[in-house]
mmCIF file of C-alpha atoms and ligand atoms in Angstrom:
data_model
loop_
_atom_site.group_PDB
_atom_site.id
_atom_site.type_symbol
_atom_site.label_atom_id
_atom_site.label_comp_id
_atom_site.label_asym_id
_atom_site.label_seq_id
_atom_site.Cartn_x
_atom_site.Cartn_y
_atom_site.Cartn_z
ATOM 1 C CA PHE A 890 -74.404 35.297 176.504
ATOM 2 C CA ASP A 891 -76.055 32.742 178.771
ATOM 3 C CA LEU A 892 -75.200 29.843 176.514
ATOM 4 C CA PHE A 893 -72.420 28.938 174.097
ATOM 5 C CA MET A 894 -74.808 28.346 171.221
ATOM 6 C CA MET A 895 -76.050 31.944 171.207
ATOM 7 C CA LYS A 896 -72.478 33.188 171.560
ATOM 8 C CA GLU A 897 -71.528 31.118 168.533
ATOM 9 C CA ILE A 898 -74.545 32.332 166.555
ATOM 10 C CA PHE A 899 -73.290 35.861 167.176
ATOM 11 C CA GLU A 900 -69.746 34.897 166.158
ATOM 12 C CA GLN A 901 -70.923 33.983 162.658
ATOM 13 C CA PRO A 902 -70.204 37.296 160.926
ATOM 14 C CA LYS A 903 -66.616 37.134 162.154
ATOM 15 C CA ALA A 904 -66.265 33.432 161.322
ATOM 16 C CA VAL A 905 -67.443 34.025 157.752
ATOM 17 C CA ALA A 906 -65.231 37.098 157.365
ATOM 18 C CA GLU A 907 -62.171 35.200 158.639
ATOM 19 C CA THR A 908 -62.832 32.294 156.296
ATOM 20 C CA LEU A 909 -62.910 34.708 153.355
ATOM 21 C CA VAL A 910 -60.060 37.007 154.289
ATOM 22 C CA GLY A 911 -57.078 37.030 151.963
ATOM 23 C CA ARG A 912 -58.521 34.438 149.625
ATOM 24 C CA LEU A 913 -58.538 36.703 146.570
ATOM 25 C CA ALA A 914 -55.295 38.211 145.277
ATOM 26 C CA GLN A 915 -54.886 41.671 143.736
ATOM 27 C CA ASP A 916 -54.932 40.154 140.247
ATOM 28 C CA GLY A 917 -58.336 38.624 140.965
ATOM 29 C CA LYS A 918 -56.961 35.079 141.359
ATOM 30 C CA LEU A 919 -58.151 32.962 144.255
ATOM 31 C CA VAL A 920 -55.491 32.190 146.848
ATOM 32 C CA LEU A 921 -56.047 28.776 148.357
ATOM 33 C CA GLU A 922 -52.611 27.576 149.347
ATOM 34 C CA GLU A 923 -53.844 24.976 151.807
ATOM 35 C CA MET A 924 -55.541 23.124 148.967
ATOM 36 C CA LYS A 925 -52.387 21.791 147.400
ATOM 37 C CA LEU A 926 -54.185 20.827 144.172
ATOM 38 C CA SER A 927 -52.177 21.634 141.067
ATOM 39 C CA VAL A 928 -53.632 23.033 137.866
ATOM 40 C CA GLY A 929 -53.037 19.588 136.349
ATOM 41 C CA ASP A 930 -54.911 17.874 139.206
ATOM 42 C CA ILE A 931 -57.836 20.236 138.754
ATOM 43 C CA ALA A 932 -57.943 19.795 134.985
ATOM 44 C CA ASN A 933 -58.066 16.031 135.537
ATOM 45 C CA ILE A 934 -61.192 15.996 137.723
ATOM 46 C CA ASP A 935 -64.236 14.403 136.108
ATOM 47 C CA LYS A 936 -66.435 13.963 139.188
ATOM 48 C CA ILE A 937 -66.758 15.566 142.602
ATOM 49 C CA ILE A 938 -68.309 13.859 145.624
ATOM 50 C CA PHE A 939 -68.986 15.659 148.890
ATOM 51 C CA ILE A 940 -69.045 13.342 151.893
ATOM 52 C CA ALA A 941 -70.061 14.425 155.378
ATOM 53 C CA CYS A 942 -72.478 13.797 158.236
ATOM 54 C CA GLY A 943 -75.282 15.800 159.808
ATOM 55 C CA THR A 944 -75.042 19.535 159.441
ATOM 56 C CA ALA A 945 -71.815 19.225 157.445
ATOM 57 C CA PHE A 946 -73.751 17.103 154.944
ATOM 58 C CA HIS A 947 -76.123 20.028 154.426
ATOM 59 C CA SER A 948 -73.197 22.272 153.552
ATOM 60 C CA GLY A 949 -72.198 19.688 150.933
ATOM 61 C CA MET A 950 -75.732 19.748 149.508
ATOM 62 C CA ILE A 951 -75.488 23.512 149.134
ATOM 63 C CA GLY A 952 -71.965 23.218 147.721
ATOM 64 C CA LYS A 953 -73.250 20.888 144.995
ATOM 65 C CA TYR A 954 -75.524 23.580 143.545
ATOM 66 C CA ALA A 955 -72.631 26.024 143.332
ATOM 67 C CA MET A 956 -70.089 23.477 142.150
ATOM 68 C CA GLU A 957 -72.161 22.291 139.205
ATOM 69 C CA ARG A 958 -73.109 25.809 138.167
ATOM 70 C CA TRP A 959 -69.609 27.224 138.403
ATOM 71 C CA THR A 960 -67.454 24.300 137.296
ATOM 72 C CA ARG A 961 -69.790 22.166 135.135
ATOM 73 C CA ILE A 962 -68.238 19.094 136.781
ATOM 74 C CA PRO A 963 -70.798 16.448 137.814
ATOM 75 C CA CYS A 964 -71.118 16.568 141.569
ATOM 76 C CA GLU A 965 -72.702 14.223 144.110
ATOM 77 C CA VAL A 966 -73.278 14.538 147.833
ATOM 78 C CA GLU A 967 -73.319 11.538 150.084
ATOM 79 C CA LEU A 968 -73.663 10.748 153.746
ATOM 80 C CA ALA A 969 -70.302 9.419 154.872
ATOM 81 C CA SER A 970 -72.078 6.743 156.898
ATOM 82 C CA GLU A 971 -73.584 5.354 153.677
ATOM 83 C CA PHE A 972 -70.668 5.978 151.347
ATOM 84 C CA ARG A 973 -68.242 4.003 153.496
ATOM 85 C CA TYR A 974 -70.317 0.835 153.092
ATOM 86 C CA ARG A 975 -71.056 1.220 149.361
ATOM 87 C CA ASP A 976 -69.130 0.295 146.260
ATOM 88 C CA PRO A 977 -68.829 3.770 144.771
ATOM 89 C CA ILE A 978 -67.368 4.138 141.297
ATOM 90 C CA LEU A 979 -64.226 6.218 141.798
ATOM 91 C CA SER A 980 -60.985 6.784 139.961
ATOM 92 C CA ASN A 981 -57.950 9.013 140.173
ATOM 93 C CA ARG A 982 -60.067 11.614 138.348
ATOM 94 C CA THR A 983 -62.585 11.763 141.227
ATOM 95 C CA LEU A 984 -62.254 14.553 143.749
ATOM 96 C CA VAL A 985 -63.792 13.627 147.083
ATOM 97 C CA VAL A 986 -64.423 16.611 149.337
ATOM 98 C CA ALA A 987 -64.833 15.532 152.962
ATOM 99 C CA ILE A 988 -66.440 18.142 155.220
ATOM 100 C CA SER A 989 -66.062 18.024 158.995
ATOM 101 C CA GLN A 990 -65.999 20.628 161.727
ATOM 102 C CA SER A 991 -64.193 18.464 164.255
ATOM 103 C CA GLY A 992 -62.072 16.548 161.776
ATOM 104 C CA GLU A 993 -62.626 13.442 163.892
ATOM 105 C CA THR A 994 -66.016 12.054 162.819
ATOM 106 C CA MET A 995 -65.431 8.331 162.398
ATOM 107 C CA ASP A 996 -67.842 7.747 159.503
ATOM 108 C CA THR A 997 -66.265 10.595 157.535
ATOM 109 C CA LEU A 998 -62.765 9.348 158.269
ATOM 110 C CA MET A 999 -63.671 5.817 157.182
ATOM 111 C CA ALA A 1000 -65.294 7.189 154.027
ATOM 112 C CA ILE A 1001 -62.042 9.013 153.228
ATOM 113 C CA ARG A 1002 -60.055 5.812 153.628
ATOM 114 C CA HIS A 1003 -62.575 3.992 151.425
ATOM 115 C CA ALA A 1004 -62.197 6.679 148.727
ATOM 116 C CA LYS A 1005 -58.412 6.757 148.890
ATOM 117 C CA ALA A 1006 -58.178 2.990 148.635
ATOM 118 C CA GLN A 1007 -59.877 3.345 145.233
ATOM 119 C CA GLY A 1008 -57.505 6.001 143.997
ATOM 120 C CA ALA A 1009 -59.637 9.119 144.518
ATOM 121 C CA ASN A 1010 -58.073 12.420 145.548
ATOM 122 C CA VAL A 1011 -59.404 13.677 148.862
ATOM 123 C CA LEU A 1012 -59.697 17.291 149.856
ATOM 124 C CA SER A 1013 -61.002 18.077 153.320
ATOM 125 C CA ILE A 1014 -62.829 21.131 154.599
ATOM 126 C CA CYS A 1015 -62.134 21.254 158.296
ATOM 127 C CA ASN A 1016 -62.330 23.677 161.204
ATOM 128 C CA THR A 1017 -59.796 21.975 163.455
ATOM 129 C CA GLN A 1018 -56.117 22.393 162.691
ATOM 130 C CA GLY A 1019 -54.182 19.129 162.651
ATOM 131 C CA ALA A 1020 -57.216 16.860 163.218
ATOM 132 C CA THR A 1021 -57.201 13.321 161.829
ATOM 133 C CA ILE A 1022 -59.353 14.043 158.751
ATOM 134 C CA PRO A 1023 -57.167 16.846 157.335
ATOM 135 C CA ARG A 1024 -54.073 14.814 158.167
ATOM 136 C CA GLU A 1025 -55.328 11.835 156.159
ATOM 137 C CA ALA A 1026 -56.690 13.895 153.271
ATOM 138 C CA ASP A 1027 -54.462 14.839 150.332
ATOM 139 C CA ALA A 1028 -55.237 18.512 150.811
ATOM 140 C CA VAL A 1029 -57.182 20.740 153.194
ATOM 141 C CA LEU A 1030 -59.045 24.014 153.178
ATOM 142 C CA TYR A 1031 -59.406 25.198 156.765
ATOM 143 C CA THR A 1032 -62.483 27.121 157.797
ATOM 144 C CA ARG A 1033 -61.595 29.741 160.346
ATOM 145 C CA GLY A 1034 -64.638 29.556 162.584
ATOM 146 C CA GLY A 1035 -62.792 29.199 165.871
ATOM 147 C CA PRO A 1036 -63.772 26.526 168.405
ATOM 148 C CA GLU A 1037 -67.382 25.374 168.451
ATOM 149 C CA ILE A 1038 -68.275 24.475 172.044
ATOM 150 C CA ALA A 1039 -72.036 23.993 171.712
ATOM 151 C CA VAL A 1040 -72.857 20.594 170.254
ATOM 152 C CA ALA A 1041 -75.223 22.113 167.701
ATOM 153 C CA SER A 1042 -73.285 23.299 164.700
ATOM 154 C CA THR A 1043 -73.809 26.953 163.805
ATOM 155 C CA LYS A 1044 -70.774 28.888 162.637
ATOM 156 C CA ALA A 1045 -69.217 25.656 161.357
ATOM 157 C CA LEU A 1046 -72.024 25.303 158.823
ATOM 158 C CA LEU A 1047 -71.795 28.862 157.557
ATOM 159 C CA THR A 1048 -68.040 28.665 157.124
ATOM 160 C CA GLN A 1049 -68.314 25.258 155.449
ATOM 161 C CA ILE A 1050 -70.750 26.683 152.907
ATOM 162 C CA VAL A 1051 -68.310 29.510 152.232
ATOM 163 C CA ALA A 1052 -65.474 26.985 151.861
ATOM 164 C CA THR A 1053 -67.397 24.929 149.302
ATOM 165 C CA PHE A 1054 -68.036 28.160 147.386
ATOM 166 C CA LEU A 1055 -64.356 29.096 147.478
ATOM 167 C CA ILE A 1056 -63.439 25.686 146.091
ATOM 168 C CA GLY A 1057 -66.112 26.018 143.405
ATOM 169 C CA LEU A 1058 -64.805 29.429 142.380
ATOM 170 C CA HIS A 1059 -61.241 28.194 142.340
ATOM 171 C CA LEU A 1060 -62.035 25.135 140.241
ATOM 172 C CA GLY A 1061 -64.218 27.192 137.910
ATOM 173 C CA GLU A 1062 -61.485 29.736 137.408
ATOM 174 C CA VAL A 1063 -58.738 27.180 136.787
ATOM 175 C CA ARG A 1064 -60.889 25.188 134.375
ATOM 176 C CA GLY A 1065 -62.074 28.301 132.583
ATOM 177 C CA THR A 1066 -65.792 27.907 133.277
ATOM 178 C CA LEU A 1067 -65.655 31.213 135.189
ATOM 179 C CA ASN A 1068 -63.595 34.231 134.195
ATOM 180 C CA SER A 1069 -61.777 36.328 136.775
ATOM 181 C CA ALA A 1070 -64.394 39.088 136.595
ATOM 182 C CA GLN A 1071 -67.102 36.580 137.499
ATOM 183 C CA VAL A 1072 -64.972 35.183 140.325
ATOM 184 C CA SER A 1073 -64.375 38.681 141.695
ATOM 185 C CA GLU A 1074 -68.038 39.546 141.471
ATOM 186 C CA ILE A 1075 -69.138 36.465 143.420
ATOM 187 C CA TYR A 1076 -66.291 36.828 145.908
ATOM 188 C CA ASN A 1077 -67.218 40.467 146.507
ATOM 189 C CA GLU A 1078 -70.822 39.465 147.097
ATOM 190 C CA MET A 1079 -69.541 36.937 149.640
ATOM 191 C CA LEU A 1080 -67.572 39.696 151.350
ATOM 192 C CA GLU A 1081 -70.894 41.456 151.995
ATOM 193 C CA LEU A 1082 -72.228 38.471 153.945
ATOM 194 C CA PRO A 1083 -70.762 39.394 157.368
ATOM 195 C CA ALA A 1084 -72.507 42.803 157.348
ATOM 196 C CA LYS A 1085 -75.756 41.162 156.258
ATOM 197 C CA LEU A 1086 -75.397 38.592 159.045
ATOM 198 C CA GLU A 1087 -74.975 41.459 161.528
ATOM 199 C CA GLN A 1088 -78.271 42.900 160.288
ATOM 200 C CA ILE A 1089 -80.020 39.579 160.908
ATOM 201 C CA LEU A 1090 -78.532 39.360 164.391
ATOM 202 C CA GLU A 1091 -80.137 42.687 165.231
ATOM 203 C CA THR A 1092 -83.504 40.928 164.889
ATOM 204 C CA VAL A 1093 -82.755 38.065 167.288
ATOM 205 C CA GLU A 1094 -84.872 39.357 170.187
ATOM 206 C CA PRO A 1095 -88.134 39.771 168.222
ATOM 207 C CA LEU A 1096 -87.452 36.405 166.621
ATOM 208 C CA ARG A 1097 -87.098 34.780 170.052
ATOM 209 C CA GLU A 1098 -90.363 36.339 171.101
ATOM 210 C CA LEU A 1099 -92.101 35.044 167.971
ATOM 211 C CA THR A 1100 -90.627 31.569 168.517
ATOM 212 C CA ARG A 1101 -92.117 31.310 172.000
ATOM 213 C CA LYS A 1102 -95.595 31.366 170.432
ATOM 214 C CA PHE A 1103 -94.815 27.923 168.995
ATOM 215 C CA ALA A 1104 -93.331 26.359 172.116
ATOM 216 C CA GLU A 1105 -96.282 23.997 172.639
ATOM 217 C CA LYS A 1106 -96.250 22.625 169.088
ATOM 218 C CA ASN A 1107 -95.103 19.065 168.605
ATOM 219 C CA THR A 1108 -94.424 19.181 164.880
ATOM 220 C CA VAL A 1109 -92.735 21.839 162.777
ATOM 221 C CA LEU A 1110 -92.195 21.429 159.049
ATOM 222 C CA PHE A 1111 -89.683 23.257 156.875
ATOM 223 C CA LEU A 1112 -89.959 23.854 153.155
ATOM 224 C CA GLY A 1113 -87.360 25.017 150.681
ATOM 225 C CA ARG A 1114 -86.415 24.799 147.045
ATOM 226 C CA HIS A 1115 -83.017 24.784 145.307
ATOM 227 C CA VAL A 1116 -80.395 25.876 147.892
ATOM 228 C CA GLY A 1117 -83.295 26.571 150.257
ATOM 229 C CA PHE A 1118 -83.970 22.836 150.448
ATOM 230 C CA PRO A 1119 -80.799 21.990 152.451
ATOM 231 C CA VAL A 1120 -81.606 25.022 154.600
ATOM 232 C CA ALA A 1121 -84.989 23.431 155.352
ATOM 233 C CA LEU A 1122 -83.283 20.154 156.268
ATOM 234 C CA GLU A 1123 -80.887 22.010 158.537
ATOM 235 C CA GLY A 1124 -83.725 23.880 160.263
ATOM 236 C CA ALA A 1125 -85.425 20.573 160.986
ATOM 237 C CA LEU A 1126 -82.221 18.912 162.190
ATOM 238 C CA LYS A 1127 -81.498 21.739 164.639
ATOM 239 C CA LEU A 1128 -85.015 21.620 166.017
ATOM 240 C CA LYS A 1129 -84.980 17.839 166.514
ATOM 241 C CA GLU A 1130 -81.554 17.939 168.074
ATOM 242 C CA LEU A 1131 -82.223 20.798 170.492
ATOM 243 C CA ALA A 1132 -85.943 20.875 171.260
ATOM 244 C CA TYR A 1133 -86.648 17.142 170.882
ATOM 245 C CA ILE A 1134 -89.687 17.614 168.692
ATOM 246 C CA HIS A 1135 -90.808 16.179 165.403
ATOM 247 C CA ALA A 1136 -89.428 18.302 162.605
ATOM 248 C CA GLU A 1137 -88.938 17.554 158.935
ATOM 249 C CA GLY A 1138 -87.587 19.441 155.977
ATOM 250 C CA PHE A 1139 -89.023 18.986 152.498
ATOM 251 C CA ALA A 1140 -88.308 20.173 149.007
ATOM 252 C CA GLY A 1141 -91.292 22.314 148.023
ATOM 253 C CA GLY A 1142 -91.911 20.259 144.899
ATOM 254 C CA GLU A 1143 -92.237 17.075 146.937
ATOM 255 C CA LEU A 1144 -95.143 18.274 149.065
ATOM 256 C CA LYS A 1145 -97.750 16.870 146.710
ATOM 257 C CA HIS A 1146 -96.019 13.498 146.651
ATOM 258 C CA GLY A 1147 -97.035 12.638 150.198
ATOM 259 C CA PRO A 1148 -95.764 14.986 152.905
ATOM 260 C CA ILE A 1149 -98.679 17.414 152.614
ATOM 261 C CA ALA A 1150 -100.717 14.810 154.508
ATOM 262 C CA LEU A 1151 -98.784 15.758 157.658
ATOM 263 C CA ILE A 1152 -100.265 19.241 157.716
ATOM 264 C CA GLU A 1153 -103.098 19.826 160.141
ATOM 265 C CA GLU A 1154 -104.868 22.903 161.407
ATOM 266 C CA GLY A 1155 -102.221 25.052 163.087
ATOM 267 C CA THR A 1156 -99.103 23.086 162.026
ATOM 268 C CA PRO A 1157 -96.221 25.559 161.811
ATOM 269 C CA VAL A 1158 -94.533 25.496 158.413
ATOM 270 C CA ILE A 1159 -91.367 27.503 157.951
ATOM 271 C CA ALA A 1160 -90.900 28.341 154.279
ATOM 272 C CA ILE A 1161 -87.636 29.593 152.852
ATOM 273 C CA VAL A 1162 -88.680 31.849 149.988
ATOM 274 C CA PRO A 1163 -86.083 32.069 147.195
ATOM 275 C CA ASN A 1164 -84.307 35.323 146.694
ATOM 276 C CA THR A 1165 -84.646 35.511 142.967
ATOM 277 C CA HIS A 1166 -87.102 34.825 140.229
ATOM 278 C CA GLU A 1167 -84.710 32.356 138.590
ATOM 279 C CA HIS A 1168 -86.602 29.313 137.210
ATOM 280 C CA GLY A 1169 -89.739 30.857 138.764
ATOM 281 C CA LEU A 1170 -88.673 29.314 142.071
ATOM 282 C CA ASP A 1171 -90.107 32.168 144.105
ATOM 283 C CA GLU A 1172 -93.545 31.768 142.530
ATOM 284 C CA ARG A 1173 -93.427 28.032 143.080
ATOM 285 C CA MET A 1174 -92.652 28.502 146.740
ATOM 286 C CA LEU A 1175 -95.460 31.049 147.040
ATOM 287 C CA SER A 1176 -97.842 28.495 145.605
ATOM 288 C CA ASN A 1177 -96.514 25.888 148.084
ATOM 289 C CA ILE A 1178 -97.366 28.373 150.824
ATOM 290 C CA GLN A 1179 -100.936 28.580 149.516
ATOM 291 C CA GLU A 1180 -101.167 24.773 149.405
ATOM 292 C CA VAL A 1181 -100.129 24.301 153.016
ATOM 293 C CA ARG A 1182 -102.251 27.202 154.161
ATOM 294 C CA ALA A 1183 -105.289 25.607 152.528
ATOM 295 C CA ARG A 1184 -104.660 22.682 154.892
ATOM 296 C CA GLY A 1185 -104.560 24.998 157.904
ATOM 297 C CA ALA A 1186 -100.790 25.507 158.279
ATOM 298 C CA GLN A 1187 -99.485 28.563 160.059
ATOM 299 C CA VAL A 1188 -96.788 29.785 157.708
ATOM 300 C CA ILE A 1189 -93.649 31.542 158.842
ATOM 301 C CA ALA A 1190 -91.803 32.787 155.760
ATOM 302 C CA ILE A 1191 -88.132 33.621 155.605
ATOM 303 C CA ALA A 1192 -87.749 36.097 152.791
ATOM 304 C CA ALA A 1193 -85.728 39.028 151.571
ATOM 305 C CA GLU A 1194 -86.992 42.553 152.122
ATOM 306 C CA GLY A 1195 -89.590 43.687 149.613
ATOM 307 C CA ILE A 1196 -90.939 40.248 148.628
ATOM 308 C CA ASP A 1197 -94.670 40.091 149.181
ATOM 309 C CA ILE A 1198 -95.791 36.795 150.804
ATOM 310 C CA PRO A 1199 -99.554 36.429 150.655
ATOM 311 C CA GLY A 1200 -100.810 33.965 153.229
ATOM 312 C CA ALA A 1201 -97.847 34.051 155.602
ATOM 313 C CA ALA A 1202 -98.826 34.501 159.252
ATOM 314 C CA HIS A 1203 -95.331 35.819 160.020
ATOM 315 C CA ILE A 1204 -92.462 36.989 157.846
ATOM 316 C CA ILE A 1205 -88.851 36.936 158.992
ATOM 317 C CA ARG A 1206 -86.881 39.328 156.824
ATOM 318 C CA ILE A 1207 -83.315 38.738 155.720
ATOM 319 C CA PRO A 1208 -81.196 40.996 153.486
ATOM 320 C CA ALA A 1209 -81.360 40.297 149.757
ATOM 321 C CA SER A 1210 -78.459 38.376 148.247
ATOM 322 C CA PRO A 1211 -77.750 36.335 145.136
ATOM 323 C CA GLN A 1212 -79.707 33.083 145.330
ATOM 324 C CA MET A 1213 -76.603 30.890 145.783
ATOM 325 C CA LEU A 1214 -75.542 32.837 148.888
ATOM 326 C CA GLN A 1215 -78.967 32.933 150.512
ATOM 327 C CA PRO A 1216 -78.400 29.806 152.708
ATOM 328 C CA VAL A 1217 -75.693 31.638 154.658
ATOM 329 C CA LEU A 1218 -78.313 34.182 155.693
ATOM 330 C CA ALA A 1219 -81.510 32.114 155.815
ATOM 331 C CA THR A 1220 -80.031 29.527 158.184
ATOM 332 C CA VAL A 1221 -79.494 32.004 161.012
ATOM 333 C CA PRO A 1222 -83.167 32.604 161.934
ATOM 334 C CA LEU A 1223 -83.631 28.817 161.989
ATOM 335 C CA GLN A 1224 -80.768 28.454 164.460
ATOM 336 C CA VAL A 1225 -82.386 31.061 166.693
ATOM 337 C CA PHE A 1226 -85.770 29.351 166.332
ATOM 338 C CA ALA A 1227 -84.334 25.989 167.466
ATOM 339 C CA TYR A 1228 -82.401 27.656 170.290
ATOM 340 C CA GLU A 1229 -85.459 29.434 171.634
ATOM 341 C CA MET A 1230 -87.766 26.424 171.258
ATOM 342 C CA ALA A 1231 -85.263 24.436 173.322
ATOM 343 C CA CYS A 1232 -85.081 27.161 175.975
ATOM 344 C CA ALA A 1233 -88.861 27.423 176.117
ATOM 345 C CA ARG A 1234 -89.213 23.655 176.481
ATOM 346 C CA GLY A 1235 -86.488 23.420 179.093
ATOM 347 C CA THR A 1236 -84.062 21.161 177.230
ATOM 348 C CA ASP A 1237 -80.288 21.444 177.456
ATOM 349 C CA VAL A 1238 -79.257 23.675 174.564
ATOM 350 C CA ASP A 1239 -75.488 23.361 174.647
ATOM 351 C CA GLN A 1240 -75.356 19.637 175.460
ATOM 352 C CA PRO A 1241 -78.495 18.103 173.948
HETATM 353 O O1 M6R B 2091 -67.511 17.377 163.288
HETATM 354 P P1 M6R B 2091 -68.360 17.043 162.101
HETATM 355 O O2 M6R B 2091 -68.661 18.245 161.279
HETATM 356 O O3 M6R B 2091 -67.802 15.927 161.277
HETATM 357 O O4 M6R B 2091 -69.722 16.521 162.716
HETATM 358 C C1 M6R B 2091 -70.721 16.016 161.876
HETATM 359 C C2 M6R B 2091 -72.046 16.010 162.585
HETATM 360 O O5 M6R B 2091 -72.011 15.173 163.705
HETATM 361 C C3 M6R B 2091 -72.460 17.407 163.028
HETATM 362 O O6 M6R B 2091 -72.510 18.275 161.934
HETATM 363 C C4 M6R B 2091 -73.832 17.387 163.718
HETATM 364 O O7 M6R B 2091 -74.837 16.974 162.829
HETATM 365 C C5 M6R B 2091 -74.132 18.765 164.264
HETATM 366 N N1 M6R B 2091 -73.395 18.996 165.470
HETATM 367 C C6 M6R B 2091 -75.590 19.004 164.482
HETATM 368 O O8 M6R B 2091 -75.851 20.289 164.951
#
């Protein structure tokens, strides 16, 4: 690989596999020794708050969808840089989950101290053994992504999403909102992710070629719904960070509340099409695609095989997966898009 970022994009199947390995015992129970949260601690939780910055914040947003569905515990997500200066309402029944690749981000560390001072329990998700954040947290779940050298987060995000899911499954199982068959089913679906990621990586070259068609554009918009919404935000963040162009991510349902005004003839809009028909989200995204196309947008859809996308100028196919797991797959083409836009525009990819 010419650059660390592409190397790290290609390391994602392994990083995800390593983060999952050995986490489910023969009896179907999740094994999360590093968490050090007792059954009593878990039963006591009445609120969960994810705190993180940047890309790690997006993993928390995705984690919230899973956490609420699987545990039925109210869950919030907050930027550490805001949380640390607020007066959040916390107690010893609050579980704060701090997410950080480096384990050294100052805002996240200060947010942890702020939470602990008010009696909350803090669990960290971290990629760096022995870093300050896991040392100050009450418990840690290490992602096993290996070192991330490129500044842009890639494999850290995917492993953080997986870690939030593991915590959600564990809490759901202990609290009885999921039975062990459900846990095994979801865990087994997660075990299929590395092979699906490998399939996506086989399409990197055509995706790079497609991306170069957009190299002269100065605005790219991203649309998603449900767990596709944080994916849209992440796509925009990567593009801003690496290619230095205007990029924004929106929730599909928000388009009509203002952002649609940004769309002009030829504006590229990358739409993450939901994997399932649940809540009719797929149809709603398809109608968002028609809305932006009516304004002249050039739509690039990210969608599972077999889903018909009328109106899309280009379709990037990803393997089908349960809706909750789709972000792990849908994020990868967006990483490649940002990488290639940066290369085409001559910016420094590894050290933006
Ligand atoms: O090390 P951390 O995960 O705490 O870093 C947080 C952010 O600075 C980080 O995720 C940043 O947004 C990414 N490097 C962007 O690609």
